[in-house]
Amino acid sequence: MNARIGRNEACACGSGRKYKKCCGGPEAVAAAAARAAQPADVPALLELLRTGRHAELESRAAALLATQRESGILWKLLSAARHAQGKDALAALENAARCSPRDAEAHTNLGNGLRARGRLAEAAEAHRRAIALNGDYAEAHNNLGSVQRDLAQLEAAAASYGRAVALKPEFALAQHNLGIVLRELGRPEEAAKAHRRALSLVPDFADAHAQLGSALRDLGRLEEAVGCFRRALLMEPRHVEALRHIADTLLLLQRPEPAAEHYRRLLALRPDDGEVHSNLGSCLRDLGQMQAACEAFERAVGLRPDAAGMHSNLGNALYDLGRFEEAVASYRRAIELEPGSARAHSNLGSALRELGRLEEAEASLERAVALDPAVELLTNLAAVQRLLGRGEQAVEKVRRAIELDPAAATAIVARAELAVDRGEFSAAEALYRQAFAQDADFAVAWAGIPATRRMTREDASWLMQAEALAARPRPPRAEVSLRFAMGKYLDDIGEYDAAFAQYFKANELVKTYRPAHDRRLLEDTFDFVRQLYDEEWIEAARARTRIARRPVFVVGMPRSGTSLTEQILASHPAVFGAGELSFWKSASARVGVTSVESGVTPELSESLAAEYERLLATLAGDRAWVVDKMPGNFAHLGMIHAALPQARIIHMQRNPIDTCLSLYFQNFHVAHSYANDLDDLAHYYDQYAGLMSHWRRVLPPDAILEVPYEGLVAEPELWSRRLVEFAGLPWDQACLEFHSTERSVRTFSRWQVRQKISTRSVERWRRYAAYIGPLLRLDPAAADGPPPGAPIVKEAGARPAA
């Protein structure tokens, strides 16, 4: 017998609550009514859902709805079936919520469907209706948090996720979502704790491992982050975000090889992701695979032509390959897309510097510094101003950099470089050591010390530290400076076999990230010069007016004594030593094209002469004699003589093997692509010698003074007097005291030119005869072998183990 229970009586269910507050309450009555209204087929339909028979479930639910349009449960089941098959379920979700207005689950399901359609405001309202119906519904709070995060309402999202986990602490997804939004709010420590709570509930939660790794990376705990990403990938090898983040983190850890591997795995899943192609390019660049890096950046730019940073990255790869004109174009495109990018302006300045367009380079770097007076940009500008002979301005830029960050190792090293230029070697060494104290992994700082003096065996601790630095994993560029420096140390102390091993390893490393020397291009270039600049051309192009300055050009192979010659002449009070000016290199390209297309006129030569005189005036002030000691001007002597018939040309010659070996021992920039291989060096020397023979034939015999380096160091006064006389100057005794002259010198010979003349470097090659077979053919005297008493050496051409 079912007696009617009064609303204020105890409920028959045994809850101890009044009937109106328990089974007789409105919510319970509605639920009971809903259950009573459910079709008899519902249990069978639920079984279809449980067993994944979604197509059959969709068909049967749709058939039932033809006669039961107001059944909320049927609409819910239909929406579940369609959603599971990837079909649009929104209409079914809307009908489920309409037919079951007090069903909180139906409303939050509708919110999820609206969110998937991007209708975020409506989605948030649906989740709020669910929460209004059931304030303890943790899933609805979690879902509302996700919509709020989509709306960038991060604080509100964190509150919603927090409410979800407070209601249901075992809710792993809500814990995970809370961690994501806390990280986005800049609270990585709290985010990491939330992800750890999620993982304590679901240990194989791949997303949570990946997001924990991201939080740890934000905290600077990179190794732990990598471990989290690896665990995520063990559980889900195709986890896109884990692949992306582990690759990015390995790149930060300077492990480009495994980073590249993960970027490639990611590209197999996302082949059209321009950012991943760009990051892969960065890895390949660090690995020294310059051509492959360039190709990766080109693909990135093709996919993201509107991304300024990717154009800059492509410019960097082209720069590494020595394709400076193309690099300039890439940097200019980056600047068009992002005019306020200080980095792009700085990169453009670096490329223009390599093209010898120093004034333009300075302007670009000035713009970069105006946009962002950062330490690195200031030091880059200072480097160009050094080359322009603007030492005071360079010093001021370095001073500003150090003021910005007194601990910045790059700025301290820039200051040390300026000190070496001025001959302040003790101060420079102290600065290099200071920079290294600030950054104990800054290889460039430690490698700078041997350039300040001759090393001795008492400096063994320097070598130990250099070896330790070189043993650490680092990109090839960073290791190269150490290898060259160790080679110098070992050469200084007479350990020649060990020295060559270091020089060999340094040069082989350089080959991994610089373009190979193009012998055919060099031959074609010098052939063009010989064919164009013949006696007829020079006569037709000779300027008819003369400039007031008295330029003196010191040319020859690099490392042939050009710096020493400039120092001797620049010690004369009437002479200004301008260093290595790149004017004629850039002018050569213009003149060559003009001559081929429209012939040549004296007016062209005169305009070049006037332009050059203006440059000299900015450098030399009121001194009429100016020494331009760019060795590579040997390739432009026809043009130089035509524009400046009164110019004096001093050709320095040194034993070809000593010259080439000295080149091999220096860390030259990309412009000297031949300097890292002994065969290439021998080929380059042959081409240079052939071109100089051409100039001797076509230029007036009194235009060039041939000076043997060995003669200069053996009889310094005799040859110094000849140099001064050839320049058209009266003798001055200061020219013999050149090592005491206070001036800035910016070449590899900065230390040597401030020492008294020595013959120690004459026939230096004999100490290395065992290793330099390709060079020995350059000098017939090499057949004589080592001098008496020299140690027996290995077979010529053999190479020591690297």
PDB file of C-alpha atoms in Angstrom, residues 172-336:
ATOM      1  CA  ALA A 172      43.148  15.214 -13.162  1.00  0.00           C
ATOM      2  CA  LEU A 173      42.087  17.156 -16.261  1.00  0.00           C
ATOM      3  CA  ALA A 174      41.062  20.167 -14.191  1.00  0.00           C
ATOM      4  CA  GLN A 175      44.365  20.031 -12.284  1.00  0.00           C
ATOM      5  CA  HIS A 176      46.170  19.956 -15.637  1.00  0.00           C
ATOM      6  CA  ASN A 177      44.130  22.847 -17.059  1.00  0.00           C
ATOM      7  CA  LEU A 178      44.782  24.882 -13.919  1.00  0.00           C
ATOM      8  CA  GLY A 179      48.502  24.329 -14.453  1.00  0.00           C
ATOM      9  CA  ILE A 180      48.305  25.568 -18.051  1.00  0.00           C
ATOM     10  CA  VAL A 181      46.576  28.826 -17.146  1.00  0.00           C
ATOM     11  CA  LEU A 182      48.846  29.445 -14.142  1.00  0.00           C
ATOM     12  CA  ARG A 183      51.854  29.189 -16.458  1.00  0.00           C
ATOM     13  CA  GLU A 184      50.218  31.623 -18.865  1.00  0.00           C
ATOM     14  CA  LEU A 185      49.739  33.974 -15.918  1.00  0.00           C
ATOM     15  CA  GLY A 186      53.478  33.846 -15.271  1.00  0.00           C
ATOM     16  CA  ARG A 187      53.237  31.592 -12.234  1.00  0.00           C
ATOM     17  CA  PRO A 188      55.322  28.591 -13.349  1.00  0.00           C
ATOM     18  CA  GLU A 189      56.076  27.294  -9.846  1.00  0.00           C
ATOM     19  CA  GLU A 190      52.348  26.939  -9.071  1.00  0.00           C
ATOM     20  CA  ALA A 191      51.770  25.542 -12.561  1.00  0.00           C
ATOM     21  CA  ALA A 192      54.349  22.814 -11.989  1.00  0.00           C
ATOM     22  CA  LYS A 193      52.630  21.821  -8.733  1.00  0.00           C
ATOM     23  CA  ALA A 194      49.262  21.552 -10.496  1.00  0.00           C
ATOM     24  CA  HIS A 195      50.680  19.341 -13.238  1.00  0.00           C
ATOM     25  CA  ARG A 196      52.393  17.151 -10.650  1.00  0.00           C
ATOM     26  CA  ARG A 197      49.016  16.710  -8.881  1.00  0.00           C
ATOM     27  CA  ALA A 198      47.472  15.702 -12.202  1.00  0.00           C
ATOM     28  CA  LEU A 199      50.242  13.170 -12.787  1.00  0.00           C
ATOM     29  CA  SER A 200      49.859  11.728  -9.291  1.00  0.00           C
ATOM     30  CA  LEU A 201      46.291  10.911 -10.323  1.00  0.00           C
ATOM     31  CA  VAL A 202      47.029   9.786 -13.895  1.00  0.00           C
ATOM     32  CA  PRO A 203      50.752   8.882 -14.248  1.00  0.00           C
ATOM     33  CA  ASP A 204      50.516   8.210 -17.979  1.00  0.00           C
ATOM     34  CA  PHE A 205      48.929  11.610 -18.763  1.00  0.00           C
ATOM     35  CA  ALA A 206      51.155  12.643 -21.735  1.00  0.00           C
ATOM     36  CA  ASP A 207      49.814  16.200 -21.958  1.00  0.00           C
ATOM     37  CA  ALA A 208      50.524  16.783 -18.285  1.00  0.00           C
ATOM     38  CA  HIS A 209      54.125  15.562 -18.665  1.00  0.00           C
ATOM     39  CA  ALA A 210      54.564  17.932 -21.612  1.00  0.00           C
ATOM     40  CA  GLN A 211      53.066  20.909 -19.774  1.00  0.00           C
ATOM     41  CA  LEU A 212      55.103  20.176 -16.653  1.00  0.00           C
ATOM     42  CA  GLY A 213      58.176  20.297 -18.877  1.00  0.00           C
ATOM     43  CA  SER A 214      57.137  23.717 -20.184  1.00  0.00           C
ATOM     44  CA  ALA A 215      56.692  25.055 -16.646  1.00  0.00           C
ATOM     45  CA  LEU A 216      60.092  23.709 -15.606  1.00  0.00           C
ATOM     46  CA  ARG A 217      61.648  25.306 -18.692  1.00  0.00           C
ATOM     47  CA  ASP A 218      60.150  28.638 -17.636  1.00  0.00           C
ATOM     48  CA  LEU A 219      61.843  28.115 -14.270  1.00  0.00           C
ATOM     49  CA  GLY A 220      65.197  27.554 -15.984  1.00  0.00           C
ATOM     50  CA  ARG A 221      65.270  23.869 -15.035  1.00  0.00           C
ATOM     51  CA  LEU A 222      66.024  22.774 -18.581  1.00  0.00           C
ATOM     52  CA  GLU A 223      67.378  19.297 -17.938  1.00  0.00           C
ATOM     53  CA  GLU A 224      64.300  18.370 -15.881  1.00  0.00           C
ATOM     54  CA  ALA A 225      62.122  19.820 -18.633  1.00  0.00           C
ATOM     55  CA  VAL A 226      63.785  17.599 -21.234  1.00  0.00           C
ATOM     56  CA  GLY A 227      63.069  14.585 -19.028  1.00  0.00           C
ATOM     57  CA  CYS A 228      59.370  15.505 -18.874  1.00  0.00           C
ATOM     58  CA  PHE A 229      59.146  15.901 -22.644  1.00  0.00           C
ATOM     59  CA  ARG A 230      60.851  12.546 -23.129  1.00  0.00           C
ATOM     60  CA  ARG A 231      58.285  10.857 -20.826  1.00  0.00           C
ATOM     61  CA  ALA A 232      55.446  12.463 -22.783  1.00  0.00           C
ATOM     62  CA  LEU A 233      56.917  11.121 -26.024  1.00  0.00           C
ATOM     63  CA  LEU A 234      57.358   7.625 -24.581  1.00  0.00           C
ATOM     64  CA  MET A 235      53.625   7.581 -23.908  1.00  0.00           C
ATOM     65  CA  GLU A 236      52.650   9.361 -27.120  1.00  0.00           C
ATOM     66  CA  PRO A 237      55.459   9.395 -29.764  1.00  0.00           C
ATOM     67  CA  ARG A 238      53.476  11.689 -32.066  1.00  0.00           C
ATOM     68  CA  HIS A 239      52.754  14.282 -29.371  1.00  0.00           C
ATOM     69  CA  VAL A 240      53.190  17.499 -31.354  1.00  0.00           C
ATOM     70  CA  GLU A 241      53.717  19.911 -28.465  1.00  0.00           C
ATOM     71  CA  ALA A 242      56.151  17.599 -26.682  1.00  0.00           C
ATOM     72  CA  LEU A 243      58.186  17.284 -29.882  1.00  0.00           C
ATOM     73  CA  ARG A 244      58.171  21.049 -30.365  1.00  0.00           C
ATOM     74  CA  HIS A 245      59.141  21.831 -26.782  1.00  0.00           C
ATOM     75  CA  ILE A 246      61.860  19.220 -26.438  1.00  0.00           C
ATOM     76  CA  ALA A 247      63.449  20.439 -29.671  1.00  0.00           C
ATOM     77  CA  ASP A 248      63.269  24.072 -28.543  1.00  0.00           C
ATOM     78  CA  THR A 249      64.757  23.198 -25.152  1.00  0.00           C
ATOM     79  CA  LEU A 250      67.595  21.145 -26.624  1.00  0.00           C
ATOM     80  CA  LEU A 251      68.374  24.107 -28.863  1.00  0.00           C
ATOM     81  CA  LEU A 252      68.550  26.329 -25.771  1.00  0.00           C
ATOM     82  CA  LEU A 253      70.898  23.776 -24.212  1.00  0.00           C
ATOM     83  CA  GLN A 254      73.127  24.073 -27.304  1.00  0.00           C
ATOM     84  CA  ARG A 255      72.506  20.484 -28.370  1.00  0.00           C
ATOM     85  CA  PRO A 256      71.674  21.124 -32.008  1.00  0.00           C
ATOM     86  CA  GLU A 257      71.992  17.532 -33.206  1.00  0.00           C
ATOM     87  CA  PRO A 258      69.221  15.961 -31.071  1.00  0.00           C
ATOM     88  CA  ALA A 259      67.192  19.162 -31.450  1.00  0.00           C
ATOM     89  CA  ALA A 260      67.352  18.790 -35.236  1.00  0.00           C
ATOM     90  CA  GLU A 261      66.243  15.150 -34.945  1.00  0.00           C
ATOM     91  CA  HIS A 262      63.113  16.172 -33.011  1.00  0.00           C
ATOM     92  CA  TYR A 263      62.355  19.038 -35.403  1.00  0.00           C
ATOM     93  CA  ARG A 264      62.501  16.548 -38.284  1.00  0.00           C
ATOM     94  CA  ARG A 265      60.081  14.227 -36.453  1.00  0.00           C
ATOM     95  CA  LEU A 266      57.786  17.196 -35.924  1.00  0.00           C
ATOM     96  CA  LEU A 267      57.981  18.165 -39.602  1.00  0.00           C
ATOM     97  CA  ALA A 268      56.895  14.646 -40.537  1.00  0.00           C
ATOM     98  CA  LEU A 269      53.658  15.494 -38.694  1.00  0.00           C
ATOM     99  CA  ARG A 270      53.511  19.223 -39.572  1.00  0.00           C
ATOM    100  CA  PRO A 271      55.306  19.650 -42.916  1.00  0.00           C
ATOM    101  CA  ASP A 272      53.832  23.121 -43.476  1.00  0.00           C
ATOM    102  CA  ASP A 273      54.936  24.625 -40.152  1.00  0.00           C
ATOM    103  CA  GLY A 274      57.245  27.478 -41.139  1.00  0.00           C
ATOM    104  CA  GLU A 275      58.439  28.065 -37.590  1.00  0.00           C
ATOM    105  CA  VAL A 276      59.672  24.481 -37.287  1.00  0.00           C
ATOM    106  CA  HIS A 277      61.542  24.753 -40.603  1.00  0.00           C
ATOM    107  CA  SER A 278      63.149  27.950 -39.294  1.00  0.00           C
ATOM    108  CA  ASN A 279      64.155  26.334 -36.003  1.00  0.00           C
ATOM    109  CA  LEU A 280      65.576  23.350 -37.862  1.00  0.00           C
ATOM    110  CA  GLY A 281      67.618  25.833 -39.892  1.00  0.00           C
ATOM    111  CA  SER A 282      69.013  27.287 -36.657  1.00  0.00           C
ATOM    112  CA  CYS A 283      70.099  23.799 -35.552  1.00  0.00           C
ATOM    113  CA  LEU A 284      71.755  23.077 -38.875  1.00  0.00           C
ATOM    114  CA  ARG A 285      73.521  26.430 -38.742  1.00  0.00           C
ATOM    115  CA  ASP A 286      74.909  25.586 -35.300  1.00  0.00           C
ATOM    116  CA  LEU A 287      76.031  22.223 -36.680  1.00  0.00           C
ATOM    117  CA  GLY A 288      77.916  24.000 -39.457  1.00  0.00           C
ATOM    118  CA  GLN A 289      75.641  22.604 -42.195  1.00  0.00           C
ATOM    119  CA  MET A 290      75.272  25.998 -43.822  1.00  0.00           C
ATOM    120  CA  GLN A 291      73.779  25.008 -47.155  1.00  0.00           C
ATOM    121  CA  ALA A 292      71.180  22.778 -45.491  1.00  0.00           C
ATOM    122  CA  ALA A 293      70.400  25.564 -43.020  1.00  0.00           C
ATOM    123  CA  CYS A 294      69.901  27.998 -45.879  1.00  0.00           C
ATOM    124  CA  GLU A 295      67.484  25.581 -47.569  1.00  0.00           C
ATOM    125  CA  ALA A 296      65.509  25.160 -44.333  1.00  0.00           C
ATOM    126  CA  PHE A 297      65.219  28.932 -43.918  1.00  0.00           C
ATOM    127  CA  GLU A 298      64.145  29.287 -47.556  1.00  0.00           C
ATOM    128  CA  ARG A 299      61.335  26.782 -46.927  1.00  0.00           C
ATOM    129  CA  ALA A 300      60.337  28.716 -43.797  1.00  0.00           C
ATOM    130  CA  VAL A 301      60.192  31.982 -45.734  1.00  0.00           C
ATOM    131  CA  GLY A 302      58.154  30.298 -48.474  1.00  0.00           C
ATOM    132  CA  LEU A 303      55.605  29.187 -45.879  1.00  0.00           C
ATOM    133  CA  ARG A 304      55.685  32.418 -43.867  1.00  0.00           C
ATOM    134  CA  PRO A 305      56.618  35.248 -46.259  1.00  0.00           C
ATOM    135  CA  ASP A 306      55.177  37.771 -43.815  1.00  0.00           C
ATOM    136  CA  ALA A 307      57.468  36.706 -40.911  1.00  0.00           C
ATOM    137  CA  ALA A 308      60.276  39.229 -40.511  1.00  0.00           C
ATOM    138  CA  GLY A 309      62.290  36.972 -38.224  1.00  0.00           C
ATOM    139  CA  MET A 310      62.424  34.212 -40.814  1.00  0.00           C
ATOM    140  CA  HIS A 311      63.784  36.603 -43.440  1.00  0.00           C
ATOM    141  CA  SER A 312      66.458  37.608 -40.912  1.00  0.00           C
ATOM    142  CA  ASN A 313      67.302  33.959 -40.282  1.00  0.00           C
ATOM    143  CA  LEU A 314      67.656  33.367 -44.016  1.00  0.00           C
ATOM    144  CA  GLY A 315      69.893  36.423 -44.190  1.00  0.00           C
ATOM    145  CA  ASN A 316      72.087  34.942 -41.457  1.00  0.00           C
ATOM    146  CA  ALA A 317      72.500  31.693 -43.405  1.00  0.00           C
ATOM    147  CA  LEU A 318      73.325  33.567 -46.598  1.00  0.00           C
ATOM    148  CA  TYR A 319      75.813  35.646 -44.606  1.00  0.00           C
ATOM    149  CA  ASP A 320      77.497  32.457 -43.370  1.00  0.00           C
ATOM    150  CA  LEU A 321      77.765  31.258 -46.967  1.00  0.00           C
ATOM    151  CA  GLY A 322      79.461  34.490 -47.994  1.00  0.00           C
ATOM    152  CA  ARG A 323      76.465  35.498 -50.139  1.00  0.00           C
ATOM    153  CA  PHE A 324      76.425  38.990 -48.691  1.00  0.00           C
ATOM    154  CA  GLU A 325      74.397  40.733 -51.388  1.00  0.00           C
ATOM    155  CA  GLU A 326      71.606  38.177 -50.964  1.00  0.00           C
ATOM    156  CA  ALA A 327      71.890  38.505 -47.185  1.00  0.00           C
ATOM    157  CA  VAL A 328      71.434  42.262 -47.523  1.00  0.00           C
ATOM    158  CA  ALA A 329      68.254  41.670 -49.561  1.00  0.00           C
ATOM    159  CA  SER A 330      66.870  39.336 -46.881  1.00  0.00           C
ATOM    160  CA  TYR A 331      67.635  41.777 -44.092  1.00  0.00           C
ATOM    161  CA  ARG A 332      66.060  44.635 -46.020  1.00  0.00           C
ATOM    162  CA  ARG A 333      62.901  42.546 -46.501  1.00  0.00           C
ATOM    163  CA  ALA A 334      62.842  41.825 -42.758  1.00  0.00           C
ATOM    164  CA  ILE A 335      63.082  45.557 -42.080  1.00  0.00           C
ATOM    165  CA  GLU A 336      60.236  46.289 -44.515  1.00  0.00           C
TER     166      GLU A 336
END
